[in-house]
Amino acid sequence: MRFFPIFTDLDGALVIVSGSGEVAVAKLRLLLKTGARIAVFGKEPVPQIKDWAAHGRLRLEQRDVEQEDVAGARLLYAANADAAEDARAAALGRAAGAWINIVDNIVDSEFITPAIVDRDPVVVAIGTEGAAPVLGRRLKAQFERQLNGTIATLARVAKDFRPLAAKLPDGRARRAFWAEYYGHVGPAALARGGENALEEALAERIEAQLSGDPAAARQPGKVWIVGAGPGDPELLTRKASRVLHDADVIVHDRLVSADILELARREAAFIEVGKTPGGASWSQDDINALMVEHAANGAHVARLKSGDPTIYGRLDEEMDALDAAGIAFEIIPGITSASAGAAVARISMTKRGRNSSFRLITGQDVDGFAEHDWKGLAEAGAAAAIYMGVRAARFIQGRLMIHGAAPDTPVTAIESISRNNQKIVSATLATMIRAFEAADLKGPAILFLGLAPREAVRHIEEIPSVEATAS
């Protein structure tokens, strides 16, 4: 590590920027977020710098910087886009004892400006010592997504209460208190009633902790029923990712990918409650009881469901159980398999002149294969996504043909959507059984009736596909 990360206080400090072009603008956008006294020197300032100067946000001198200008300066940026002038300005700064940054010259710089995620008072600085600036920007984007807008409010309010929290008996109690505040109590209070509710909740929690009454200090649990999407962690919503990271207990289906579970904190308890087709399974009553038990004991439970919980996710049974037990819960939607599958196969689920409706149906229900409006589904132009349809494929094929569906009706199966082992199988109603057998579909899959993948998708290397249309 050559550049040691450090935060320096710039309130009231003099910062010199030598250069008044676009190179200087990029640095000034960050410096203007501080309380520094900023002086810019350059003969041909760009309009943005002139505007900042006109509004009193910085001092602009339309000349080159001189030795008397840098006396007492904390930092000096050489941003002239001219190597000779940058070197001259840097020498002046060094003579005055200022730290020097020469833009795009890490070798001769004494400090560097990292990529910054600003959620004042929370600030994240990301540096790669000039080795990988593109990676630094990518990491910045990831932190921007993870640090939602509530972080700044939580930290600002907490700062005012730190002296009171310092009265808690020991370091362990204080750490536990703040972990609970940032993880559960604070976000819940802020969502419930804004900053006033947050302050009230924080004061009540500290008072309860200081009273020594365990019952008064106990925070009630909650359940988040979270849509985990098709498997790619990048398709999670920001809210789902945050809840997953903060949860004490993760109750997840068998189909939730390992990459998704990696986003949870290591200290969480992981409980798989998968339902294996034709095999041993957790009963829905047992799953309900598990969630109620943990939440009743104060845990924050993330109930992870593959896809979206509102679509064939047995959501009503779980909501009924939580309501009956008086457990608070929240539903976080996810990307369902139909949407994700259509995206990877470049299928439009609706199209003018082809279909004015699109159906989401299941191939199986509690009594076996599911019955539907087969006559309507057999009509030309009808389109549907069929969940749990591979095992019911022969039944579906028979029902559609009996009701007059054309044998050349396109049928597409997509297995393990968005995962490394994804398969796209293109077939017709007449050939679908042989196509699925040839592709050896064994993982979770969805069928698209009346829709074929766009031809170009077969040439995308990162999406493994199987062409299985029989002659």
Coordinates of C-alpha atoms in Angstrom, one line a residue:
M1 CA 0.0 0.0 0.0
R2 CA 1.6 3.2 -1.2
F3 CA -1.2 5.6 -0.6
F4 CA -2.6 5.3 2.9
P5 CA -6.3 6.1 3.1
I6 CA -7.1 9.0 5.4
F7 CA -9.8 11.6 5.8
T8 CA -8.6 15.1 6.3
D9 CA -10.6 18.1 7.7
L10 CA -11.0 20.7 5.1
D11 CA -13.4 23.0 6.9
G12 CA -11.9 26.5 6.5
A13 CA -8.7 25.1 5.0
L14 CA -7.2 26.7 1.9
V15 CA -7.2 24.5 -1.2
I16 CA -5.4 25.7 -4.4
V17 CA -6.4 24.5 -7.8
S18 CA -3.9 25.4 -10.5
G19 CA -5.8 25.2 -13.8
S20 CA -9.3 26.4 -14.8
G21 CA -10.2 24.0 -17.6
E22 CA -12.4 20.9 -17.8
V23 CA -9.7 18.9 -16.0
A24 CA -10.1 21.2 -13.0
V25 CA -13.9 21.0 -13.1
A26 CA -13.9 17.3 -12.2
K27 CA -11.8 18.0 -9.0
L28 CA -13.8 21.0 -8.1
R29 CA -17.1 19.1 -8.1
L30 CA -15.8 17.1 -5.2
L31 CA -14.1 20.0 -3.4
L32 CA -17.2 22.1 -3.5
K33 CA -18.9 19.5 -1.3
T34 CA -16.5 20.4 1.5
G35 CA -16.1 23.5 3.7
A36 CA -12.7 24.4 2.2
R37 CA -11.7 27.9 1.0
I38 CA -11.0 27.2 -2.7
A39 CA -8.9 29.4 -4.9
V40 CA -8.6 28.6 -8.6
F41 CA -5.9 30.0 -10.9
G42 CA -6.0 29.9 -14.7
K43 CA -5.9 32.3 -17.6
E44 CA -8.8 30.9 -19.6
P45 CA -11.5 29.6 -17.1
V46 CA -14.3 27.5 -18.5
P47 CA -17.9 28.8 -18.0
Q48 CA -18.7 26.4 -15.2
I49 CA -15.8 27.7 -13.1
K50 CA -16.8 31.3 -13.9
D51 CA -20.4 30.5 -12.7
W52 CA -19.2 29.0 -9.4
A53 CA -17.0 32.1 -8.8
A54 CA -19.9 34.4 -9.6
H55 CA -22.0 32.6 -7.0
G56 CA -19.3 33.0 -4.4
R57 CA -18.5 29.3 -4.2
L58 CA -14.8 29.8 -5.0
R59 CA -12.3 32.5 -5.7
L60 CA -11.1 32.8 -9.3
E61 CA -7.9 34.5 -10.3
Q62 CA -7.4 34.6 -14.1
R63 CA -3.6 34.2 -14.0
D64 CA -1.1 31.5 -13.2
V65 CA -0.6 30.7 -9.5
E66 CA 2.4 32.3 -7.7
Q67 CA 4.3 31.5 -4.6
E68 CA 2.5 34.1 -2.4
D69 CA -0.8 32.5 -3.4
V70 CA -0.1 29.1 -1.8
A71 CA 1.0 30.3 1.6
G72 CA -0.9 28.3 4.3
A73 CA -2.5 26.0 1.7
R74 CA -3.5 22.5 2.9
L75 CA -3.8 20.9 -0.6
L76 CA -2.7 21.9 -4.1
Y77 CA -4.2 20.4 -7.2
A78 CA -2.2 20.8 -10.4
A79 CA -4.8 20.5 -13.1
N80 CA -3.5 22.5 -16.1
A81 CA -3.4 19.7 -18.6
D82 CA 0.1 21.0 -19.3
A83 CA 3.1 19.0 -17.8
A84 CA 5.4 22.0 -17.5
E85 CA 2.9 24.3 -15.7
D86 CA 1.7 21.4 -13.5
A87 CA 5.3 20.8 -12.4
R88 CA 5.9 24.5 -11.7
A89 CA 2.7 24.7 -9.6
A90 CA 3.5 21.5 -7.7
A91 CA 7.0 22.9 -6.8
L92 CA 5.3 26.0 -5.4
G93 CA 3.0 23.9 -3.3
R94 CA 5.7 21.7 -2.0
A95 CA 7.8 24.8 -0.9
A96 CA 4.7 26.0 1.0
G97 CA 4.2 22.6 2.7
A98 CA 1.0 21.7 0.9
W99 CA 0.1 18.2 -0.2
I100 CA 0.3 17.9 -3.9
N101 CA -1.9 16.1 -6.5
I102 CA -1.0 16.3 -10.1
V103 CA -3.9 15.1 -12.2
D104 CA -3.0 12.0 -14.2
N105 CA 0.5 11.9 -12.7
I106 CA 0.4 9.5 -9.8
V107 CA 4.2 9.1 -9.7
D108 CA 4.8 12.7 -8.7
S109 CA 1.6 13.1 -6.5
E110 CA 1.7 13.0 -2.7
F111 CA -2.0 12.2 -2.4
I112 CA -4.7 10.9 -4.7
T113 CA -8.4 11.6 -4.8
P114 CA -10.4 8.4 -4.6
A115 CA -13.8 7.6 -6.1
I116 CA -16.2 8.8 -3.5
V117 CA -19.7 7.7 -2.5
D118 CA -21.2 10.6 -0.5
R119 CA -24.0 9.9 2.0
D120 CA -22.9 12.6 4.4
P121 CA -22.0 11.9 7.1
V122 CA -21.3 8.5 5.7
V123 CA -18.5 8.7 3.1
V124 CA -17.0 5.7 1.3
A125 CA -13.6 6.3 -0.5
I126 CA -12.4 3.8 -3.1
G127 CA -8.9 3.8 -4.4
T128 CA -6.9 1.5 -6.7
E129 CA -3.6 3.5 -6.6
G130 CA -4.1 4.3 -10.3
A131 CA -3.9 0.7 -11.3
A132 CA -7.6 0.1 -12.2
P133 CA -9.7 3.3 -12.3
V134 CA -12.4 1.5 -14.3
L135 CA -12.7 -1.0 -11.5
G136 CA -12.9 1.8 -9.0
R137 CA -15.8 3.3 -10.8
R138 CA -17.5 0.0 -11.0
L139 CA -17.1 -0.5 -7.2
K140 CA -18.4 3.0 -6.7
A141 CA -21.5 2.2 -8.7
Q142 CA -22.1 -0.9 -6.5
F143 CA -21.8 1.0 -3.3
E144 CA -24.1 3.7 -4.7
R145 CA -26.7 1.0 -5.2
Q146 CA -26.2 -0.5 -1.7
L147 CA -26.1 2.7 0.3
N148 CA -29.7 3.8 0.0
G149 CA -30.9 7.3 0.8
T150 CA -31.8 6.4 4.4
I151 CA -28.2 5.8 5.4
A152 CA -27.4 9.5 5.8
T153 CA -30.4 10.1 8.0
L154 CA -29.7 7.1 10.2
A155 CA -26.1 8.2 10.7
R156 CA -27.0 11.9 11.3
V157 CA -29.6 11.1 13.9
A158 CA -27.4 8.5 15.6
K159 CA -24.6 11.1 16.0
D160 CA -26.8 13.2 18.3
F161 CA -27.5 10.2 20.5
R162 CA -24.0 8.8 20.9
P163 CA -23.4 10.6 24.3
L164 CA -26.5 9.0 25.7
A165 CA -25.7 5.5 24.2
A166 CA -22.2 5.8 25.8
K167 CA -24.0 5.2 29.2
L168 CA -24.8 1.6 28.2
P169 CA -22.9 -0.8 30.5
D170 CA -20.1 -2.0 28.3
G171 CA -18.7 -2.1 24.8
R172 CA -20.6 -5.3 23.9
A173 CA -23.9 -3.8 24.8
R174 CA -23.1 -0.6 22.8
R175 CA -22.1 -2.6 19.8
A176 CA -25.3 -4.7 20.0
F177 CA -27.4 -1.6 20.4
W178 CA -26.0 0.1 17.3
A179 CA -26.1 -3.1 15.2
E180 CA -29.8 -3.4 16.0
Y181 CA -30.3 0.3 15.3
Y182 CA -28.7 0.3 11.9
G183 CA -30.0 -3.2 10.9
H184 CA -33.6 -3.1 12.0
V185 CA -34.9 -0.5 14.5
G186 CA -33.7 2.6 12.6
P187 CA -34.9 1.7 9.1
A188 CA -38.3 0.4 10.4
A189 CA -38.9 3.7 12.4
L190 CA -37.8 5.9 9.5
A191 CA -40.1 4.1 7.1
R192 CA -43.0 4.3 9.6
G193 CA -42.9 8.0 10.5
G194 CA -39.8 9.8 9.1
E195 CA -37.1 11.4 11.1
N196 CA -39.3 12.3 14.1
A197 CA -40.3 8.7 14.5
L198 CA -36.6 7.7 14.2
E199 CA -35.6 10.0 17.0
E200 CA -38.4 8.8 19.3
A201 CA -37.6 5.1 18.6
L202 CA -33.9 5.7 19.3
A203 CA -34.7 7.5 22.6
E204 CA -37.1 4.7 23.7
R205 CA -34.6 2.0 22.8
I206 CA -31.8 3.6 24.8
E207 CA -34.1 4.2 27.8
A208 CA -35.2 0.6 27.7
Q209 CA -31.7 -0.7 27.5
L210 CA -30.6 1.5 30.5
S211 CA -33.6 0.4 32.5
G212 CA -32.3 -3.2 32.5
D213 CA -35.7 -4.6 31.6
P214 CA -35.2 -7.3 29.0
A215 CA -38.8 -7.3 28.0
A216 CA -38.8 -3.5 27.4
A217 CA -35.6 -3.7 25.4
R218 CA -36.7 -6.5 23.2
Q219 CA -37.5 -5.4 19.6
P220 CA -40.4 -7.3 17.9
G221 CA -39.4 -9.4 14.9
K222 CA -40.6 -9.1 11.4
V223 CA -40.8 -11.2 8.2
W224 CA -39.8 -9.9 4.8
I225 CA -41.2 -12.1 2.0
V226 CA -38.7 -11.5 -0.7
G227 CA -38.7 -12.3 -4.4
A228 CA -35.2 -13.7 -5.2
G229 CA -35.7 -13.5 -8.9
P230 CA -34.6 -16.2 -11.3
G231 CA -31.1 -16.7 -9.9
D232 CA -28.8 -13.9 -11.1
P233 CA -27.9 -11.8 -8.1
E234 CA -27.7 -8.7 -10.3
L235 CA -31.5 -9.0 -10.9
L236 CA -32.3 -8.6 -7.2
T237 CA -33.9 -5.3 -6.3
R238 CA -31.8 -3.0 -4.1
K239 CA -34.3 -3.4 -1.3
A240 CA -34.2 -7.2 -1.5
S241 CA -30.4 -7.1 -1.3
R242 CA -30.4 -4.8 1.7
V243 CA -33.0 -6.9 3.6
L244 CA -31.1 -10.1 2.8
H245 CA -27.9 -8.6 4.2
D246 CA -29.6 -7.5 7.4
A247 CA -31.7 -10.5 8.2
D248 CA -31.0 -12.7 11.2
V249 CA -32.7 -15.8 9.6
I250 CA -32.9 -16.8 6.0
V251 CA -35.7 -19.2 5.1
H252 CA -35.2 -20.1 1.5
D253 CA -36.6 -22.3 -1.2
R254 CA -34.6 -25.0 -2.9
L255 CA -34.5 -23.1 -6.1
V256 CA -32.9 -19.9 -4.7
S257 CA -29.4 -19.8 -6.1
A258 CA -26.2 -20.1 -4.1
D259 CA -25.1 -16.7 -5.6
I260 CA -28.1 -15.1 -4.0
L261 CA -27.5 -16.6 -0.6
E262 CA -23.9 -15.4 -0.7
L263 CA -25.3 -11.9 -0.3
A264 CA -26.5 -12.6 3.2
R265 CA -24.4 -12.0 6.2
R266 CA -22.4 -15.0 7.4
E267 CA -23.8 -14.8 10.9
A268 CA -27.4 -15.4 9.7
A269 CA -29.1 -18.7 10.2
F270 CA -29.8 -20.4 6.8
I271 CA -32.8 -22.8 6.7
E272 CA -33.7 -24.5 3.4
V273 CA -37.4 -25.4 3.1
G274 CA -37.4 -26.7 -0.4
K275 CA -40.1 -28.6 -2.1
T276 CA -38.6 -31.3 -4.3
P277 CA -41.0 -32.6 -7.0
G278 CA -41.8 -36.2 -6.2
G279 CA -39.5 -36.2 -3.2
A280 CA -39.4 -35.2 0.5
S281 CA -40.6 -31.7 1.2
W282 CA -41.4 -29.3 4.0
S283 CA -45.1 -28.9 4.5
Q284 CA -46.4 -25.4 4.2
D285 CA -47.7 -25.5 7.8
D286 CA -44.1 -26.3 9.0
I287 CA -42.7 -23.4 7.0
N288 CA -45.3 -21.0 8.4
A289 CA -44.6 -22.2 12.0
L290 CA -40.9 -21.7 11.4
M291 CA -41.3 -18.1 10.3
V292 CA -43.7 -17.3 13.2
E293 CA -41.4 -18.9 15.8
H294 CA -38.3 -17.0 14.8
A295 CA -40.1 -13.7 14.3
A296 CA -41.9 -14.1 17.7
N297 CA -38.5 -14.4 19.3
G298 CA -37.4 -11.1 17.9
A299 CA -35.6 -12.2 14.8
H300 CA -35.8 -10.5 11.4
V301 CA -36.6 -13.2 8.9
A302 CA -36.1 -13.0 5.2
R303 CA -38.4 -15.5 3.5
L304 CA -36.7 -16.0 0.1
K305 CA -38.8 -17.3 -2.8
S306 CA -37.5 -17.9 -6.2
G307 CA -38.9 -15.5 -8.8
D308 CA -41.7 -13.3 -7.4
P309 CA -43.6 -14.3 -4.3
T310 CA -47.0 -13.2 -5.6
I311 CA -46.9 -15.6 -8.6
Y312 CA -47.3 -19.3 -7.7
G313 CA -45.5 -18.7 -4.4
R314 CA -48.2 -19.9 -2.0
L315 CA -48.2 -16.4 -0.6
D316 CA -51.7 -16.3 0.9
E317 CA -51.0 -19.2 3.3
E318 CA -47.9 -17.5 4.7
M319 CA -49.6 -14.1 5.0
D320 CA -52.6 -15.7 6.8
A321 CA -50.2 -17.5 9.3
L322 CA -48.3 -14.3 10.0
D323 CA -51.5 -12.3 10.4
A324 CA -52.9 -14.9 12.8
A325 CA -49.7 -14.7 14.9
G326 CA -49.6 -10.9 14.9
I327 CA -46.3 -10.9 13.1
A328 CA -45.5 -7.8 11.0
F329 CA -44.5 -8.6 7.4
E330 CA -43.6 -6.9 4.2
I331 CA -43.6 -8.2 0.6
I332 CA -40.6 -7.3 -1.7
P333 CA -41.4 -8.2 -5.3
G334 CA -38.9 -10.0 -7.5
I335 CA -38.5 -10.6 -11.2
T336 CA -40.7 -13.6 -12.1
S337 CA -39.5 -16.4 -14.4
A338 CA -41.8 -15.3 -17.2
S339 CA -40.2 -11.8 -17.4
A340 CA -36.6 -13.1 -17.0
G341 CA -37.1 -15.9 -19.5
A342 CA -38.6 -13.6 -22.1
A343 CA -35.6 -11.2 -21.6
V344 CA -32.9 -13.8 -22.1
A345 CA -34.7 -15.3 -25.2
R346 CA -35.6 -11.9 -26.5
I347 CA -39.2 -12.7 -26.6
S348 CA -41.9 -10.0 -26.6
M349 CA -44.8 -11.4 -24.5
T350 CA -47.2 -9.0 -26.1
K351 CA -47.2 -7.7 -29.7
R352 CA -49.7 -5.6 -31.6
G353 CA -51.5 -7.7 -34.2
R354 CA -50.5 -11.0 -32.5
N355 CA -51.9 -11.1 -29.0
S356 CA -53.7 -8.6 -26.9
S357 CA -53.4 -10.7 -23.7
F358 CA -50.8 -12.8 -22.1
R359 CA -51.5 -15.5 -19.5
L360 CA -49.5 -16.8 -16.6
I361 CA -50.6 -20.4 -15.9
T362 CA -49.3 -23.4 -14.0
G363 CA -48.9 -26.9 -15.4
Q364 CA -49.6 -28.5 -12.0
D365 CA -51.8 -27.8 -9.0
V366 CA -52.6 -29.5 -5.7
D367 CA -54.7 -32.2 -7.5
G368 CA -52.1 -33.0 -10.2
F369 CA -52.1 -31.5 -13.7
A370 CA -53.9 -28.2 -13.9
E371 CA -56.9 -27.6 -16.1
H372 CA -57.3 -24.3 -18.0
D373 CA -59.2 -22.7 -20.8
W374 CA -57.7 -24.9 -23.4
K375 CA -59.9 -23.7 -26.2
G376 CA -58.8 -20.1 -25.7
L377 CA -55.1 -21.2 -25.4
A378 CA -55.4 -23.2 -28.6
E379 CA -56.5 -20.2 -30.7
A380 CA -54.1 -18.7 -33.2
G381 CA -52.0 -15.9 -31.6
A382 CA -52.7 -17.0 -28.0
A383 CA -49.6 -16.7 -25.8
A384 CA -48.9 -17.9 -22.3
A385 CA -46.1 -18.6 -19.8
I386 CA -46.5 -22.0 -18.2
Y387 CA -44.9 -22.5 -14.8
M388 CA -44.0 -26.1 -13.8
G389 CA -44.8 -27.1 -17.3
V390 CA -42.1 -29.5 -18.3
R391 CA -43.4 -32.5 -16.2
A392 CA -46.8 -31.7 -17.5
A393 CA -45.7 -31.3 -21.1
R394 CA -47.4 -34.3 -22.6
F395 CA -50.6 -33.5 -20.8
I396 CA -50.5 -29.9 -22.1
Q397 CA -49.7 -31.0 -25.6
G398 CA -52.7 -33.4 -25.6
R399 CA -55.1 -30.9 -24.3
L400 CA -54.1 -28.2 -26.8
M401 CA -54.3 -30.5 -29.8
I402 CA -57.7 -31.9 -28.7
H403 CA -58.9 -28.3 -28.8
G404 CA -57.6 -27.6 -32.2
A405 CA -54.2 -25.9 -31.6
A406 CA -52.0 -25.9 -34.7
P407 CA -49.1 -28.5 -34.6
D408 CA -46.6 -25.8 -35.7
T409 CA -47.5 -23.5 -32.7
P410 CA -44.1 -22.4 -31.3
V411 CA -43.2 -23.7 -27.8
T412 CA -40.1 -22.5 -26.0
A413 CA -38.6 -24.0 -22.8
I414 CA -36.0 -22.1 -20.8
E415 CA -34.3 -24.0 -18.0
S416 CA -32.3 -22.4 -15.2
I417 CA -33.0 -18.9 -16.4
S418 CA -30.1 -16.4 -16.0
R419 CA -27.8 -19.0 -14.5
N420 CA -24.6 -20.5 -15.9
N421 CA -26.3 -23.7 -16.9
Q422 CA -29.2 -22.0 -18.7
K423 CA -30.7 -23.8 -21.7
I424 CA -33.1 -22.4 -24.3
V425 CA -35.0 -25.1 -26.2
S426 CA -37.0 -24.1 -29.3
A427 CA -39.7 -26.5 -30.5
T428 CA -43.3 -26.7 -31.8
L429 CA -46.4 -28.1 -30.2
A430 CA -45.9 -31.3 -32.3
T431 CA -42.2 -31.7 -31.5
M432 CA -42.0 -30.4 -27.9
I433 CA -41.8 -33.8 -26.2
R434 CA -38.9 -35.1 -28.2
A435 CA -37.2 -31.7 -28.0
F436 CA -37.4 -31.6 -24.2
E437 CA -36.2 -35.2 -23.9
A438 CA -33.2 -34.5 -26.2
A439 CA -32.3 -31.4 -24.2
D440 CA -32.5 -33.5 -20.9
L441 CA -34.3 -30.7 -19.0
K442 CA -34.0 -31.4 -15.3
G443 CA -33.7 -28.0 -13.6
P444 CA -36.4 -25.4 -13.0
A445 CA -37.9 -24.4 -16.4
I446 CA -40.7 -22.3 -17.8
L447 CA -42.6 -22.9 -21.1
F448 CA -43.7 -20.2 -23.5
L449 CA -46.7 -21.2 -25.5
G450 CA -47.1 -19.4 -28.9
L451 CA -43.7 -17.7 -28.6
A452 CA -40.3 -18.5 -30.2
P453 CA -36.9 -17.1 -29.2
R454 CA -35.5 -14.4 -31.4
E455 CA -33.1 -15.8 -34.0
A456 CA -30.3 -13.6 -32.8
V457 CA -30.3 -15.2 -29.3
R458 CA -28.8 -18.4 -30.7
H459 CA -25.6 -16.5 -31.5
I460 CA -25.0 -15.0 -28.1
E461 CA -22.1 -16.9 -26.5
E462 CA -22.9 -16.1 -22.9
I463 CA -26.3 -17.7 -23.2
P464 CA -25.9 -21.5 -23.8
S465 CA -28.7 -22.8 -25.9
V466 CA -30.0 -26.0 -27.3
E467 CA -31.7 -26.1 -30.7
A468 CA -34.2 -29.0 -30.5
T469 CA -36.7 -28.5 -33.3
A470 CA -37.4 -31.9 -34.9
S471 CA -38.2 -32.2 -38.6

